[in-house]
Coordinates of C-alpha atoms in Angstrom, one line a residue:
Chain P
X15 CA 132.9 123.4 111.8
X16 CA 135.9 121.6 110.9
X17 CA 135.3 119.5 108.2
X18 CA 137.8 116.4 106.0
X19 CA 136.8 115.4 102.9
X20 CA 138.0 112.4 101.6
X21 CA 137.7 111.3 97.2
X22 CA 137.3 114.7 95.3
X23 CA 136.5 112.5 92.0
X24 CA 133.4 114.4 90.2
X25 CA 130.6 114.1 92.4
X26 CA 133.1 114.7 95.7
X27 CA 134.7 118.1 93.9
X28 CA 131.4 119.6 93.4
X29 CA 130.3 118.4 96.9
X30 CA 133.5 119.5 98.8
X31 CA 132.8 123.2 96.7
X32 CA 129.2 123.4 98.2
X33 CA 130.5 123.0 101.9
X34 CA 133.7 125.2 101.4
X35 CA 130.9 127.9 99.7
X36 CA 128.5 127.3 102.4
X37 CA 131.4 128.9 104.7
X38 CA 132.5 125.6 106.2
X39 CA 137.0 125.0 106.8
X40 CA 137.7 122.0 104.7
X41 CA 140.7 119.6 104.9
X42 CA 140.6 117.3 102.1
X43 CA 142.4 114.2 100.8
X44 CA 142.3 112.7 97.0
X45 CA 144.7 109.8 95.7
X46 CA 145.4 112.1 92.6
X47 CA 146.6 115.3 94.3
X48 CA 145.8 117.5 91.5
X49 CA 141.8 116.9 91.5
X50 CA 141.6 119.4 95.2
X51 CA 143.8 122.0 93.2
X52 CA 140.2 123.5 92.2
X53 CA 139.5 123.6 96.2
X54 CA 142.8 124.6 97.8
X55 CA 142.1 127.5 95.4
X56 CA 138.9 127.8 97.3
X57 CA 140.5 127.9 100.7
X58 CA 140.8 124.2 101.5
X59 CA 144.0 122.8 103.2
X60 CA 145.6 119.4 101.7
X61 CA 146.2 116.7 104.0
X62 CA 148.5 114.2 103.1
X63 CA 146.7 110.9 104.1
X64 CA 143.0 110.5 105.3
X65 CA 144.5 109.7 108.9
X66 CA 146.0 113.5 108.8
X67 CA 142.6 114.8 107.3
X68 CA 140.7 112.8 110.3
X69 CA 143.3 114.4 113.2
X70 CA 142.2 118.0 112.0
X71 CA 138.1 117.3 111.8
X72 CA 135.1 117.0 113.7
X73 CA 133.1 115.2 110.9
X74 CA 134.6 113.5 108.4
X75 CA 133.0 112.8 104.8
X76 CA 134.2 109.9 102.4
X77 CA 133.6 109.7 98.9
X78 CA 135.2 107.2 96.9
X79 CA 134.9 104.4 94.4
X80 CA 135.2 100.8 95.9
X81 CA 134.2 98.9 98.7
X82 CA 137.5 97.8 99.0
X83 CA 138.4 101.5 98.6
X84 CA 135.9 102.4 101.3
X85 CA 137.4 100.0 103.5
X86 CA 141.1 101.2 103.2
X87 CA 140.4 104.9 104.0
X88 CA 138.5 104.0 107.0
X89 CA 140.6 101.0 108.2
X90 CA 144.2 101.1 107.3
X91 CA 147.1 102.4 108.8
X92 CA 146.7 106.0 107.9
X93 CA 143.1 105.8 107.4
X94 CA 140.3 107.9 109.2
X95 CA 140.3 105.4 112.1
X96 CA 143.8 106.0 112.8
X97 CA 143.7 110.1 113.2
X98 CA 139.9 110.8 114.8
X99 CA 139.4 111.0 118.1
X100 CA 135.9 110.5 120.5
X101 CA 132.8 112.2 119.3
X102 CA 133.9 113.2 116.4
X103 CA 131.6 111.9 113.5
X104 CA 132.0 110.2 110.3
X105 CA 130.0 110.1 107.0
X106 CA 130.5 108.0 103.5
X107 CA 128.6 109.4 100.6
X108 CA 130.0 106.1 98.6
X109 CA 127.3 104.1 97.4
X110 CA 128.8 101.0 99.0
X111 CA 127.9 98.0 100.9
X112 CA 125.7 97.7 103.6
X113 CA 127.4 95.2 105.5
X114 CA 130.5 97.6 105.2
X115 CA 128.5 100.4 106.7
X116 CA 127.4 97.9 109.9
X117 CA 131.1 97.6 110.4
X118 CA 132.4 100.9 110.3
X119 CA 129.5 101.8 112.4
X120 CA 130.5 99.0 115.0
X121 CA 133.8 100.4 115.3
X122 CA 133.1 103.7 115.6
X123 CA 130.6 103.1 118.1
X124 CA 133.0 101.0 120.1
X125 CA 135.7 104.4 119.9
X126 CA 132.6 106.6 120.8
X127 CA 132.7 108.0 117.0
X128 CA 129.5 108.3 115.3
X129 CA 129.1 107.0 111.7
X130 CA 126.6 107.0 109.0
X131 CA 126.2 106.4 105.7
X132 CA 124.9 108.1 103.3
X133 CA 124.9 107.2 99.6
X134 CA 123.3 110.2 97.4
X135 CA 121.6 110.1 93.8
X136 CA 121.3 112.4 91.4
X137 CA 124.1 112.4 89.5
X138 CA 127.0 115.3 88.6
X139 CA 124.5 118.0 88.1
X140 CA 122.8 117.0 91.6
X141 CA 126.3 117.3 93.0
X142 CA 126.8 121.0 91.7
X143 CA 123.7 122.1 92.1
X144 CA 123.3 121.1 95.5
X145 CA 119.8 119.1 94.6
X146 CA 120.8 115.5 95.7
X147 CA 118.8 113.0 97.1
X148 CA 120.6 112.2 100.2
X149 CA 119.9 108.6 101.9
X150 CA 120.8 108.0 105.3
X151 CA 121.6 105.2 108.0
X152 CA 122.7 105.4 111.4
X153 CA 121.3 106.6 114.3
X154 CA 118.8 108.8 114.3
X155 CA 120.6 111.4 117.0
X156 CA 123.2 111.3 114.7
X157 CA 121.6 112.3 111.4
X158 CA 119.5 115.2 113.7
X159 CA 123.2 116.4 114.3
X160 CA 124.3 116.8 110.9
X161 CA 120.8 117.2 108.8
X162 CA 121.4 120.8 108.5
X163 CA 125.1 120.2 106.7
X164 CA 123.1 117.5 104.3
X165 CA 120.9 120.5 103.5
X166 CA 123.6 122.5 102.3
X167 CA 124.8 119.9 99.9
X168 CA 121.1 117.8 98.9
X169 CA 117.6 118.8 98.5
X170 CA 115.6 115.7 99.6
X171 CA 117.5 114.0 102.6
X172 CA 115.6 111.1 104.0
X173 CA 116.8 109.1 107.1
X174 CA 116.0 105.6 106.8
X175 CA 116.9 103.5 110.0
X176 CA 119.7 101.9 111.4
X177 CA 123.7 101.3 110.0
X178 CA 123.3 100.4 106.8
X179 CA 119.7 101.7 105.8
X180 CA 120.7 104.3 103.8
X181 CA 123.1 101.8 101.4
X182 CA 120.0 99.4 101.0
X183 CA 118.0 102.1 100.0
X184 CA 120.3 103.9 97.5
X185 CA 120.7 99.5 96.2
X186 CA 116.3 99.7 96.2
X187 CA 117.4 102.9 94.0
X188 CA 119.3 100.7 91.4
X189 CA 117.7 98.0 91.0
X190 CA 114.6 100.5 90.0
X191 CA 117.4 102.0 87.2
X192 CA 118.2 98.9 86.3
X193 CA 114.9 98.1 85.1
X194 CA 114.6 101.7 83.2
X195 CA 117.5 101.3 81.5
X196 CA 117.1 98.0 80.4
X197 CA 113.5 98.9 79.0
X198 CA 115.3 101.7 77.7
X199 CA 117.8 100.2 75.7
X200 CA 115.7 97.4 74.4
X201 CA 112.9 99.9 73.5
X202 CA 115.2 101.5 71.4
X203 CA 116.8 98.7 69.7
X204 CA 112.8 97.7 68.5
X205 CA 112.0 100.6 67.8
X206 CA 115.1 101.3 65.8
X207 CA 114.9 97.6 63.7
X208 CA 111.6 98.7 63.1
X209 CA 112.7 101.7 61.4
X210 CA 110.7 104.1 63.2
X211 CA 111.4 108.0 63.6
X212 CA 113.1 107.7 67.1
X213 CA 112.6 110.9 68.1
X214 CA 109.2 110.5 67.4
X215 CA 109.1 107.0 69.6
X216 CA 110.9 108.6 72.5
X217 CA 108.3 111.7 72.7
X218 CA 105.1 109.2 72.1
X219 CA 106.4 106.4 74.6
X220 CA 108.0 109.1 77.3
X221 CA 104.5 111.2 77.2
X222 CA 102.6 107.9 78.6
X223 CA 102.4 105.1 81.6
X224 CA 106.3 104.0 79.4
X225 CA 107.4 107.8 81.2
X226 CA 110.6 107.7 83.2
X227 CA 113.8 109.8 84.0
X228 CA 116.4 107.1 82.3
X229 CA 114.0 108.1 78.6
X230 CA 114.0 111.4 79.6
X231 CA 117.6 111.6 80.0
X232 CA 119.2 109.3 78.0
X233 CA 117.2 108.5 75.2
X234 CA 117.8 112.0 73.2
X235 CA 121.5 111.4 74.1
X236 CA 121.6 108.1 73.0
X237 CA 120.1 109.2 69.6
X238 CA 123.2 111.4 69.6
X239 CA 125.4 108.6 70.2
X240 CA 126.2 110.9 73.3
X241 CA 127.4 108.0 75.7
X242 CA 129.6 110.4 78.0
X243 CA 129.1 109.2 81.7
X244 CA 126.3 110.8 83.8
X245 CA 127.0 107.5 85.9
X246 CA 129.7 105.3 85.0
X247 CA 128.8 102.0 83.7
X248 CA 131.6 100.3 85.8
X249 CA 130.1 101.6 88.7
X250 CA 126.5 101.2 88.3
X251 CA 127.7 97.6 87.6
X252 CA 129.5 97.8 91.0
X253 CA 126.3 98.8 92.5
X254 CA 124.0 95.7 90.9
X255 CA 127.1 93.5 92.3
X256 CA 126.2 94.6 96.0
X257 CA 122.1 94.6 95.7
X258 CA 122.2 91.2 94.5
X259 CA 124.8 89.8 96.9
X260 CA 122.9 91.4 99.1
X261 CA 119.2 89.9 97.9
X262 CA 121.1 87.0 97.8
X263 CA 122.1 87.4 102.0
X264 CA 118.1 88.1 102.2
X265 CA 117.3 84.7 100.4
X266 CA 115.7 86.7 98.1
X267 CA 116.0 85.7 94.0
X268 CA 115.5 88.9 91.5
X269 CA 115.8 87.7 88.0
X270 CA 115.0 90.8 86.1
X271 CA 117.9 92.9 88.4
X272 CA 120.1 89.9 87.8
X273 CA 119.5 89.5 83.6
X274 CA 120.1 93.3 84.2
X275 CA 123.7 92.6 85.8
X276 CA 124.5 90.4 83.0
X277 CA 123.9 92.8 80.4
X278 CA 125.9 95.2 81.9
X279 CA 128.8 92.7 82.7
X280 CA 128.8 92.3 79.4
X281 CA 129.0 95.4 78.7
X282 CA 131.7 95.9 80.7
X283 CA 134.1 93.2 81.1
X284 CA 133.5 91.7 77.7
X285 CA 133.1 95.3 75.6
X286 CA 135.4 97.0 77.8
X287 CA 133.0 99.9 77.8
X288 CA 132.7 100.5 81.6
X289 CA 133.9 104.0 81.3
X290 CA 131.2 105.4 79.4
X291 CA 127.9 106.2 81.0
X292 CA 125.0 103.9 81.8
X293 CA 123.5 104.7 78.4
X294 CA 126.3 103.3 76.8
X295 CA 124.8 99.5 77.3
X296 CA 123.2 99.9 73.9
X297 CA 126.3 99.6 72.6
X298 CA 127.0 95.9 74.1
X299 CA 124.1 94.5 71.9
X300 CA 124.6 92.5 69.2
Chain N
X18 CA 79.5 109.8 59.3
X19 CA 78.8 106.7 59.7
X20 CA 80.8 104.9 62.2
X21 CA 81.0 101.0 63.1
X22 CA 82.5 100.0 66.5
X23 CA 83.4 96.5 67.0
X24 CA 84.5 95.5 70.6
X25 CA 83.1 97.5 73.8
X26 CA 84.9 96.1 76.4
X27 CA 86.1 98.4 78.9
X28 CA 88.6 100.5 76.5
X29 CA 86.0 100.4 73.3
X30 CA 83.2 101.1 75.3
X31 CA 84.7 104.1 77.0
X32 CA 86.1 105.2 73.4
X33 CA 82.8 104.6 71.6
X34 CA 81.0 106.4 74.4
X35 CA 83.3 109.7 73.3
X36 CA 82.3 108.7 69.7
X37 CA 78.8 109.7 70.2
X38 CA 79.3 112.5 72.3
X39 CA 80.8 114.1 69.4
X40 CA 77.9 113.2 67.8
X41 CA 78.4 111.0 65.3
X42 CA 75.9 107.8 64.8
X43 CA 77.6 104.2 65.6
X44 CA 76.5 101.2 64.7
X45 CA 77.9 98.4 67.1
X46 CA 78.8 95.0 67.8
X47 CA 80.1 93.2 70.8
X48 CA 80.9 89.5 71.5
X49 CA 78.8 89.4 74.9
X50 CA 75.6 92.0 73.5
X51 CA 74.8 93.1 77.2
X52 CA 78.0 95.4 77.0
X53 CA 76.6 97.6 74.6
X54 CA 73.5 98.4 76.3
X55 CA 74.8 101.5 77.5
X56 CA 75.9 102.6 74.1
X57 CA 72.1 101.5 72.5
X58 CA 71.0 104.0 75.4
X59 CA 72.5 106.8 74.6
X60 CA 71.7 105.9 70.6
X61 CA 74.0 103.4 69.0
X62 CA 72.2 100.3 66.7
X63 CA 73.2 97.6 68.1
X64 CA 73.9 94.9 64.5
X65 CA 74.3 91.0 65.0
X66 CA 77.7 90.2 63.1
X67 CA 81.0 92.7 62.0
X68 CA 79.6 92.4 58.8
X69 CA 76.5 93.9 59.4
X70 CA 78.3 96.6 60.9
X71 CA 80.4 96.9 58.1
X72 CA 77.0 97.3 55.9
X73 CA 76.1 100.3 57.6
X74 CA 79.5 102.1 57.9
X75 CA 82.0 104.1 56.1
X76 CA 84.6 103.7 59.1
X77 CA 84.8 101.0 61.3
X78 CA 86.5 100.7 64.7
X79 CA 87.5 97.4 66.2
X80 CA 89.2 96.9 69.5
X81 CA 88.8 93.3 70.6
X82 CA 91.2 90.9 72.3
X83 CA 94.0 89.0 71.1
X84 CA 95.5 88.7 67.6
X85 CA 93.6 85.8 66.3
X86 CA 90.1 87.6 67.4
X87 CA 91.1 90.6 65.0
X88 CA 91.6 88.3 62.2
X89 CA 88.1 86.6 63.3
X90 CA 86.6 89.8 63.2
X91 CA 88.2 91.3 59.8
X92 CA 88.3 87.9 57.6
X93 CA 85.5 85.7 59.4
X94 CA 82.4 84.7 56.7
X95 CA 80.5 87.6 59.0
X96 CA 83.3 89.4 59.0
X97 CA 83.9 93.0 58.4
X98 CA 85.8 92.8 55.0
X99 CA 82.8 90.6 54.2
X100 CA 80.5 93.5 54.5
X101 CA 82.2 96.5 53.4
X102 CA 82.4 98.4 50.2
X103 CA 85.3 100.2 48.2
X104 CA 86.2 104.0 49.8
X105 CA 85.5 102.9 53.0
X106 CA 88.1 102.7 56.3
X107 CA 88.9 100.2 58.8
X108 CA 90.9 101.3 61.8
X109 CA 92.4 98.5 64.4
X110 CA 92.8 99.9 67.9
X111 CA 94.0 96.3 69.2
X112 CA 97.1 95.8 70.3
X113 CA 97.8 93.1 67.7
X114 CA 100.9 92.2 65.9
X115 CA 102.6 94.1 63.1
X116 CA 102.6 91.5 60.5
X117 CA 98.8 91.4 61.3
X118 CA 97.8 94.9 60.8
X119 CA 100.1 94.7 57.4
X120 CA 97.9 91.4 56.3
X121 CA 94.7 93.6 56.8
X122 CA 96.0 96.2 55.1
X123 CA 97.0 94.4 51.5
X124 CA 93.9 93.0 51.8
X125 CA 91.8 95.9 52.3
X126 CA 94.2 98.1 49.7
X127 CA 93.5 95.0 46.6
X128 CA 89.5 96.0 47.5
X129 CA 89.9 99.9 47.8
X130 CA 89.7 100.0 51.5
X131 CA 91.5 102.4 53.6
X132 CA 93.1 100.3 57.0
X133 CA 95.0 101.9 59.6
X134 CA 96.4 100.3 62.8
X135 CA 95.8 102.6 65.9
X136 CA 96.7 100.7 69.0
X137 CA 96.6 103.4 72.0
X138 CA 97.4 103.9 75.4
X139 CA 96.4 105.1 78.6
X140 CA 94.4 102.8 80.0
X141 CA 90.8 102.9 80.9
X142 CA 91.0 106.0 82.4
X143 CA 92.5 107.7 79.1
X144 CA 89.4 105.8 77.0
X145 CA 86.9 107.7 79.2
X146 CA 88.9 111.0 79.3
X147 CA 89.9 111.0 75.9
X148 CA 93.2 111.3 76.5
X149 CA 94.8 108.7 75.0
X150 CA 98.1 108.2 73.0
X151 CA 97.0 106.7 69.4
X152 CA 100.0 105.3 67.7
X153 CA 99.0 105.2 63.9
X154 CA 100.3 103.1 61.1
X155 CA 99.2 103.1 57.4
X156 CA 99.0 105.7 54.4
X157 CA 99.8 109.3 55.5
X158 CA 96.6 110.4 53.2
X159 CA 93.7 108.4 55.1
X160 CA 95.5 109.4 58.7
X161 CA 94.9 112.5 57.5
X162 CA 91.4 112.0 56.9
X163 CA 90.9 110.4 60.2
X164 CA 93.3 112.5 62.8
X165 CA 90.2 114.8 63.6
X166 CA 88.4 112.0 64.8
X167 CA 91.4 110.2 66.5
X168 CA 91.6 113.8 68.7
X169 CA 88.0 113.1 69.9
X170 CA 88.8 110.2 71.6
X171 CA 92.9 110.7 72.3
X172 CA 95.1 113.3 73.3
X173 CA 98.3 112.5 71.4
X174 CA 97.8 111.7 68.0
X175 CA 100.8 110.4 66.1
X176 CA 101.5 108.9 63.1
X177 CA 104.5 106.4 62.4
X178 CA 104.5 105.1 58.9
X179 CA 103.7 102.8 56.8
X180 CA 100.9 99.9 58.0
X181 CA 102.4 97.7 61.0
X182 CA 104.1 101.2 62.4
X183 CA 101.2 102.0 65.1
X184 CA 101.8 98.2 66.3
X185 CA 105.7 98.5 66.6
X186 CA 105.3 101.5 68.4
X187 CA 103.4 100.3 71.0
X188 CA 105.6 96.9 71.4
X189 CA 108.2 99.9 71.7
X190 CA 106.3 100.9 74.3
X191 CA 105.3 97.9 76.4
X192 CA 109.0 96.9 76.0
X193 CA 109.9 100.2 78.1
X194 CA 106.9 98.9 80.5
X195 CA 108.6 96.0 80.7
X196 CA 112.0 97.3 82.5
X197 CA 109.6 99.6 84.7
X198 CA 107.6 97.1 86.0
X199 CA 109.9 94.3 86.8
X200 CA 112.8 97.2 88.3
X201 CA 109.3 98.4 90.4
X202 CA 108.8 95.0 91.4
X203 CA 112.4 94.0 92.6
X204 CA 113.0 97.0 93.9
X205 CA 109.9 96.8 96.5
X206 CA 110.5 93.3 97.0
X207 CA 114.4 94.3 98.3
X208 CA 113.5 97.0 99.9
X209 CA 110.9 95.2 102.3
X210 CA 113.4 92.4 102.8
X211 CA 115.4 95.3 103.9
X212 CA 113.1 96.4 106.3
X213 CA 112.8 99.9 104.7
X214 CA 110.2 102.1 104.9
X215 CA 108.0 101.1 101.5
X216 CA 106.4 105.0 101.8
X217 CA 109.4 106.6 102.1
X218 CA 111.8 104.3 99.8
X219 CA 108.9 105.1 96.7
X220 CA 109.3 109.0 97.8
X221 CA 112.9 108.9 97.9
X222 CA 113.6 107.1 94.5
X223 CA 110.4 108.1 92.9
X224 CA 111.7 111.7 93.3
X225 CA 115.2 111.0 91.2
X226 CA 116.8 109.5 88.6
X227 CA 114.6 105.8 89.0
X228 CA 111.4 108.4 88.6
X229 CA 109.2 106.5 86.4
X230 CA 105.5 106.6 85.9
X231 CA 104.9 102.9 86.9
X232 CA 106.3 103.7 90.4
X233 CA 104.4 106.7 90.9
X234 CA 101.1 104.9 89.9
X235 CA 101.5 101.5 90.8
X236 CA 103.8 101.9 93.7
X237 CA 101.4 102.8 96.1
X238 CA 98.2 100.5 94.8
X239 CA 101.0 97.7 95.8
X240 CA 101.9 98.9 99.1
X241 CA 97.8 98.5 99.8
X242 CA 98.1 95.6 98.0
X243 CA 95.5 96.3 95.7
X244 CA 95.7 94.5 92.6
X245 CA 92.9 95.4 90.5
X246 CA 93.5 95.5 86.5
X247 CA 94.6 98.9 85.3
X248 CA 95.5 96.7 83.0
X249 CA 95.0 92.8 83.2
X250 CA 98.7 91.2 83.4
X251 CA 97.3 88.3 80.8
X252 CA 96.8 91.0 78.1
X253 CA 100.3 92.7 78.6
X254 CA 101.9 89.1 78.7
X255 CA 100.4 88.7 75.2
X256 CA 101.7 92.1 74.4
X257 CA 105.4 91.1 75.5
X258 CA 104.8 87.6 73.4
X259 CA 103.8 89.6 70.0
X260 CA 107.1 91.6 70.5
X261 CA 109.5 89.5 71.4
X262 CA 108.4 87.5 68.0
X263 CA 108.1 90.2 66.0
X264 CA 112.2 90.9 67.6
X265 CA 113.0 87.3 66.6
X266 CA 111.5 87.9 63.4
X267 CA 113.9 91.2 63.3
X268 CA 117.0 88.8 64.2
X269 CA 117.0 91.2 67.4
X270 CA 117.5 89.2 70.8
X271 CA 116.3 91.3 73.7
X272 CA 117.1 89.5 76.7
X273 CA 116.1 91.9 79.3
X274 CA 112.4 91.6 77.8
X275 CA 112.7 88.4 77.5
X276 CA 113.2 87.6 81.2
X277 CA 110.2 89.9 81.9
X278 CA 107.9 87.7 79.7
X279 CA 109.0 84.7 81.9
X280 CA 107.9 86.5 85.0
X281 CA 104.9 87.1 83.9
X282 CA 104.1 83.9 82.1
X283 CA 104.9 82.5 86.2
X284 CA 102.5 85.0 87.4
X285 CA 100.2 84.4 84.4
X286 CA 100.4 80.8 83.4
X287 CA 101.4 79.0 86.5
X288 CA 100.1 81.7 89.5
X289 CA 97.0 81.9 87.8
X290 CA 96.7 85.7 88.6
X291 CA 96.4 86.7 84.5
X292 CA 93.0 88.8 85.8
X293 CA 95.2 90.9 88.1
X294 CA 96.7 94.3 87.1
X295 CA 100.1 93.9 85.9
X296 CA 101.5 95.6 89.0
X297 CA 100.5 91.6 90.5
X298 CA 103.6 90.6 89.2
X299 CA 105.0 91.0 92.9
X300 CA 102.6 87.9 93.8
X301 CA 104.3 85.0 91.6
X302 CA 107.7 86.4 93.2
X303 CA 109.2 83.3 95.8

């Protein structure tokens, strides 16, 4: 199959290398040209604009930073929009809005395209070793269509309802990190003005009902002062940003998810730390 | 040897029943006397104050309620420090506060007494199956003359410093407890305004990188909503209170924590639903 590829940033590199190694033709497209260097080496061919990537593909996958980003490849000029033709299908793997995803459904449903999205977790590692967690929206025909290409790139691929679905999910996702890393960090901080043996803390606490991934994880590299990005904090910041306006759409009030925002704006915007991981909130405290 | 247990409510009585199986002889005392009946049956002496306890022991447990019944218990006129001799040991299993468990043990070290705090965790099914997580404060020497009787009733045995150090670690841990349960909470409470699939939203993101030990447990007693205490949300409330002044008392602001300890005073305090588990906190949510 014919397949465009669209952001090549970490997790989309490692992604766009599972399909090219799974035997799939790629096309791809990246703002900074040199990031698909690694996969024109592999065999892909560059495109010059996502409109030219969309006129030589049957399914299309995005993955990119922004919303707003999202938006533009799909929607302007030379965007996907512009270059695919009927049936032809289309896929973002940008954890993005879900209002976004209802309207790039809509219009590719109107132009007999089929769209889902599909935001994924599990980090670099998940993209390179092909174990993501892959959740979907859309229609269900559609997802039956391409389940076997999710395969080749996730482990656990879950379809969750209509346009949109998967996005709300992968926010139902964050707002459960939210809450780990923010006992995380705090824990931590105790623990640490306490003048306890951290170490000692984070194998105690992690071994009990206190057990999670974001301990597991982070905690030993935090007591490294490792704060290279797993996640970004910008864009886990991005991510609170759309559940809440979301929950907010929903009439729905989450304090804990939005105290958890806060922090991390603060982090952020006011420590200018956004490009370390999500670990890195520690560092924002006073 | 001689062992005093003071407090058999769920977790002591469990605990003390794992006493005697290992064959040692107890001597016990409980506020409301019916709840050690089974422990007098399988052949504790049941003794009418903590003193009288104290009398007959050369180590005493306690594991009663909040903060000010452990200082009842220790420094009351029929209190336990009024009945007990030099050489002996006093171990607090409470989850009290830190400047508490350093009070009883300048006392008890001015009259030759041994004092350890030991809060644990693990809940009620950890008491019976002693498999427990004891977090131990006090002098390294008289852990070490206990550890071999904190393995018959726990699992992982760990000692943390100087006295007060059991009771920071376990505000550690209920801190971390504190980000799981309130990201659990919002993240169900999104997700069902979302008109996800509550199974398959706690499969997907229980399976990743929001993996955390309250989802997988509480998670699904929620989704039948089944509210019954593993652990009553008044107790942890006054768990989150002890820490968050001990953190003040640090000069350490923990805002994340201290949002959680407003939802639960809601739930608590003005819900009324202090008797439900701690996974009730989705109840006082609007």
């Amino acid at each position: 199959m014919q397949i465009g590829f669209i952001g090549t940033g970490v997790m989309g590199n490692a992604i766009a290398v599972n399909l090219l190694k799974a035997g799939h033709t790629l096309t791809v497209f990246n703002r900074t040209k040199s990031k698909t260097d690694n996969l024109v080496n592999l065999g892909a061919t560059w495109a010059d604009s996502p409109k030219l990537v969309a006129q030589k593909s049957d399914l299309v996958f995005t993955m990119v930073g922004m919303p707003t980003d999202v938006e533009n490849v799909y929607f302007n000029d030379d965007g996907i929009f512009a270059g695919l033709t009927a049936n032809k299908t289309v896929v973002d793997l940008t954890t993005s809005r879900p209002d976004l995803a209802k309207k790039i459904y809509s219009y590719a449903k109107s132009h007999a395209i089929f769209a889902l999205d599909a935001p994924v977790s599990g980090g670099d590692i998940g993209a390179k070793n092909a174990t993501l967690t892959i959740m979907v929206g859309g229609e269900l025909s559609v997802f039956n269509q391409i389940e076997a290409i999710f395969k080749e790139i996730g482990q656990t691929v879950n379809y969750f309802g209509p346009a949109g679905s998967g996005q709300h999910t992968k926010m139902a996702n964050q707002i459960m990190i939210a809450g780990t890393m923010t006992g995380l960090t705090e824990m931590l901080l105790y623990a640490k003005a306490a003048n306890l043996d951290l170490n000692k803390v984070l194998a105690t606490v992690g071994g009990g009902s206190a057990a999670n991934w974001s301990l597991s994880n982070y905690g030993p590299r935090i007591l490294k002062d490792d704060y290279t990005p797993g996640f970004f904090a910008r864009h886990f910041l991005k991510d609170l940003r759309i559940a809440l306006d979301e929950a907010d759409k929903m009439n729905l009030t989450l304090p804990a998810t939005t105290e958890a925002k806060r922090l991390y704006e603060v982090m952020v915007d006011e420590c200018h730390l956004g490009d370390q991981g999500t670990q890195g909130l520690i560092n924002s405290y006073k």
